Amino acid sequence: MIDVLDLSVAFGDVSVLEDVSLSVEAGTFVGLVGPNGAGKTTLLRAISGALEPDTGLVAIDGTDVHALSSRESSRLVSVVPQDTSLSFSFAVRDVVEMGRTPYRSRFSPPTVEDRERVADALERTGVERFADRSIEDVSGGERQRVILARTIAQDTPVVLLDEPTASLDINHQVETLELVSELVADGKTVIAAIHDLDLAARYCDELVMVADRRVLERGPPESVLTSARLARAFDATAAVTTNPVTGSPVVTALSGNARGGSKPGGDDANVNENAPARVHVVGSGSTAAGVLARLEAADIDASIGPVAETDVAAETARQLGIDRLSVEPFASLEAETMAALQREISRSDVTVIADLRIGAGNQLVLEALADAEPLLVVESTPFDDRNAAGEGARDRYERLRSRGVRADPETVVERVLDVCDEYSDVDSTAPDQHRPIESDDD
Amino acid sequence: MERPGRILAWSLGLTVLLLAVAVTSAALGPVRIEPVTVALAMLNVIVVPSGVETGTWTVPLLEWAVPRPTFEYSQVFAFEVRGSHQTIVGDIRLPRIALAATVGFGLAAAGTVMQGFFRNPLADPSIIGVSSGAAVGAVAAIAFPALVPIGLQSAAFAGAILTAFLVYAIATEGGRTPVATLLLAGVAVQAFLGAAISYMLVHSGESLRQAVIWLMGHLSNSTWNDVGLSLPFVLAGVLVLGAFTREMNVLLLGEEDAHHLGVDVERTKLLLLALASIITAAGVAVAGVIGFVGLVVPHIMRLIVGPDHRILLPTSALAGASFLVATDTLARAGPAEVPVGIVTAAFGAPFFLFLLKRREVHAL
């Protein structure tokens, strides 16, 4: 349906797109994702025919769009622009009627079809309700729907949208994309630049990741949105999990640049050669979840536990496919679990304590950690708020804390790499002792 | 659809207003005439062609003889009106009123187009230098008649059209004419032409007063001949503009949006600019530089009927006609006649400031 071939665009001597090729099947919803300034809008403008490319070709249904007249191309492609602020007090209905301009002849009144299309567009978008109000007097979300209604009235096989959900609240974002999905279901081909990766993943059949003036990757959302690609495209550390409600990928950006400052687009050669093979995390809550996500984004193998299956850290681990030692909430640790914990700690190159909560049931974890080396301590809540096991537990925790390396949730990956550097010459295998397991219920 | 009805109702209403203003204007003056007599005298002026005779017309400068049909006219009505009153109304006041209406009609229509075209509330018909170009031609014809043998009106018209063409050519690059470049080129060319006008005024000697009066806009001593020169251009121009009102609306959304909605943006822009320039030139050539009609009248009508050019263009044009007839009546009502441009500016500018303070003209 849409074929982009070796497209290059430069503004002056600034190259914006270089040799971009892309083909889109009829009836698909393709999302353009990528960082600001990557060339998404430029690509859309070149496809729409508004921007003449320096080299390359854009064909829609086999016709070169740049060879078409405005009238011909406006019957093939409609565009929902990024900036839909209209500063003229046209009635909403008039704005929607403008969508029929490509079909109207100069002197005759609107045809039956013109009227039906406009009526249908007003109804489908729910714009009918305020069709007689001035476009200046409707809210941003309503205005966006008016422009969508105009596009529906224009009734073209190809619809291009530039950030249709930017500046909309969450409800209107979903509403807008649902409407666009309906158009796709009607057989229209849609390309939309979408800033919000989660929404893009949820609604688009395919994602095209544009970065660094070219198409970095394309395919189904699950295959495009991976930590490694996000790191390359956005120079950001991000964790990709699955939305439990929609089942589509969810991208969580974490603070700090990708891989402790490695360059975007850089290869795996940049990874520290002393990088740990495995890190075990002991802790719970969002702090532990954040540590796991960062480790995963930095491609460091991790495990967590013991952790209650209902804890957010356990959920994150499940989503990221990280090994976890799960236990029943508030239950006492069983011998089996303790043995498994010992095994994990001894297998790991680094052990991280992340906001560990101590209750009556899991005091033994502190003992197991006594031999863990090297040890990293990440805290975002004071220990007293996490301790339900009294003074004894406090003393043992303080001992761990004083010998461990302190790290912020944001810098945990760098600290992990640092301690690995230090220990790289030393045999850091933790002693493989088996301690007697006692139940300590009160 | 209620829109065609609304356009028709407004246009009819404003036409009635124009006729009422015209009758009132024709009744006022040193000799007061009863409105009923005025109306009858006006009807007596209406003629229809009743015969054709082919004569020849010689093209100025080139000395070519071209065949030219001469029409014979006959009156439609023959109401009993006292001879002197018929002369005052039909030959003195009515040509002036008709010319004021023509010029006001054209300037307001051109102003509407320019404001929409530039999406700028401060645009007026002379924004790309049409009036300055006309002024150069006119002042040259007044101050140095020997150098400009084609006559004042032709010189003004030619100056206006040449300037518009020059500004358009300067602003066009690679088939595109960015509106901002056009605006700036217009400002620069106007400044240059202003210098040329000042230079000619300094060296105009005896004819300085005549030149200054032309520059301020005037309708005195108007003849049916002036109306005959101006009206065809204005009427034809506005009629063609009327066929492009939908494009004007879509252009308000921005050029890229307009392109996506099927409007051939560059071609439409050229056409609108050319028509607005011809209409303005045809008005300015016979009446001098009359400001504020093309700026204020479209604003007022936009506040009343909204931004839709399908209704804005005809209503602005008709209101502009009434406005200029009314202000010209004031211009000649005083003990000493003043150029009508002074009256339009004296009334238009404060009114514009009033609108500005009420924050109603910040956007189109």
Short mmCIF file of C-alpha atoms in Angstrom, two decimals, chain A residues 45 48-50 52 68-71 73-75 77-79 81 83 86-90 93-95 97-102 104-108 110 115 136 150 154, chain B residues 1-3 116 119 176 239-240 242-254 256-265 267-268 302 306-310 363-364:
data_model
loop_
_atom_site.label_atom_id
_atom_site.label_comp_id
_atom_site.label_asym_id
_atom_site.label_seq_id
_atom_site.Cartn_x
_atom_site.Cartn_y
_atom_site.Cartn_z
CA ARG A 45 5.44 14.76 5.89
CA SER A 48 1.97 12.71 2.85
CA GLY A 49 3.54 14.60 -0.03
CA ALA A 50 3.87 17.84 1.91
CA GLU A 52 9.62 16.96 -1.27
CA LEU A 68 0.08 13.99 -7.77
CA SER A 69 -1.85 17.24 -7.61
CA SER A 70 -3.10 18.39 -4.21
CA ARG A 71 -6.57 17.30 -5.13
CA SER A 73 -3.28 13.23 -3.24
CA SER A 74 -5.94 14.51 -0.84
CA ARG A 75 -8.23 11.74 -2.03
CA VAL A 77 -3.97 10.45 2.00
CA SER A 78 -5.41 12.44 4.88
CA VAL A 79 -3.34 13.90 7.66
CA PRO A 81 -1.40 17.27 12.11
CA ASP A 83 -0.69 21.12 15.99
CA LEU A 86 -7.33 26.66 15.22
CA SER A 87 -7.61 30.32 16.04
CA PHE A 88 -10.70 30.99 13.98
CA SER A 89 -14.20 30.73 15.28
CA PHE A 90 -15.44 28.29 12.68
CA ARG A 93 -19.42 21.26 11.73
CA ASP A 94 -17.76 23.59 9.21
CA VAL A 95 -14.33 22.24 10.14
CA GLU A 97 -17.12 19.67 6.28
CA MET A 98 -13.73 20.92 5.13
CA GLY A 99 -12.78 17.25 4.95
CA ARG A 100 -14.97 17.00 1.88
CA THR A 101 -13.05 19.71 0.02
CA PRO A 102 -11.21 17.18 -2.20
CA ARG A 104 -16.48 19.17 -3.93
CA SER A 105 -16.84 20.93 -7.25
CA ARG A 106 -16.55 24.67 -7.19
CA PHE A 107 -20.08 25.73 -7.96
CA SER A 108 -22.36 22.90 -6.93
CA PRO A 110 -22.68 19.43 -1.36
CA ARG A 115 -23.62 15.13 3.62
CA GLU A 136 -12.30 27.85 19.65
CA ARG A 150 -12.58 15.75 9.46
CA GLN A 154 -12.21 12.92 3.98
CA MET B 1 -28.89 23.70 4.83
CA GLU B 2 -29.35 27.06 6.46
CA ARG B 3 -26.07 28.60 5.26
CA GLY B 116 -7.30 35.69 5.48
CA ARG B 119 -3.64 35.13 8.57
CA ARG B 176 6.93 28.66 -3.50
CA LEU B 239 -17.20 37.71 -8.41
CA VAL B 240 -14.21 35.50 -9.18
CA GLY B 242 -16.51 34.58 -4.61
CA ALA B 243 -15.79 31.28 -6.37
CA PHE B 244 -12.74 30.74 -4.15
CA THR B 245 -14.24 31.33 -0.73
CA ARG B 246 -14.01 27.66 0.23
CA GLU B 247 -10.30 27.65 -0.58
CA MET B 248 -9.87 30.80 1.53
CA ASN B 249 -11.49 29.03 4.47
CA VAL B 250 -9.27 25.99 4.13
CA LEU B 251 -6.18 28.18 3.79
CA LEU B 252 -6.95 29.59 7.23
CA LEU B 253 -6.01 26.16 8.62
CA GLY B 254 -2.48 26.65 7.36
CA GLU B 256 0.11 22.31 4.79
CA ASP B 257 -3.37 21.41 6.03
CA ALA B 258 -4.84 23.12 2.99
CA HIS B 259 -2.64 21.03 0.72
CA HIS B 260 -3.81 17.85 2.48
CA LEU B 261 -7.39 18.97 1.95
CA GLY B 262 -6.88 19.20 -1.78
CA VAL B 263 -6.19 22.91 -2.24
CA ASP B 264 -3.45 23.75 -4.74
CA VAL B 265 -1.88 26.18 -2.31
CA ARG B 267 -1.80 28.47 -7.39
CA THR B 268 -4.61 29.62 -5.13
CA ARG B 302 -15.90 39.10 11.04
CA GLY B 306 -17.86 34.95 11.73
CA PRO B 307 -14.76 33.93 9.78
CA ASP B 308 -16.44 31.85 7.04
CA HIS B 309 -15.45 33.60 3.80
CA ARG B 310 -18.57 32.36 2.04
CA ALA B 363 -7.08 36.73 16.22
CA LEU B 364 -8.86 36.66 12.92
#
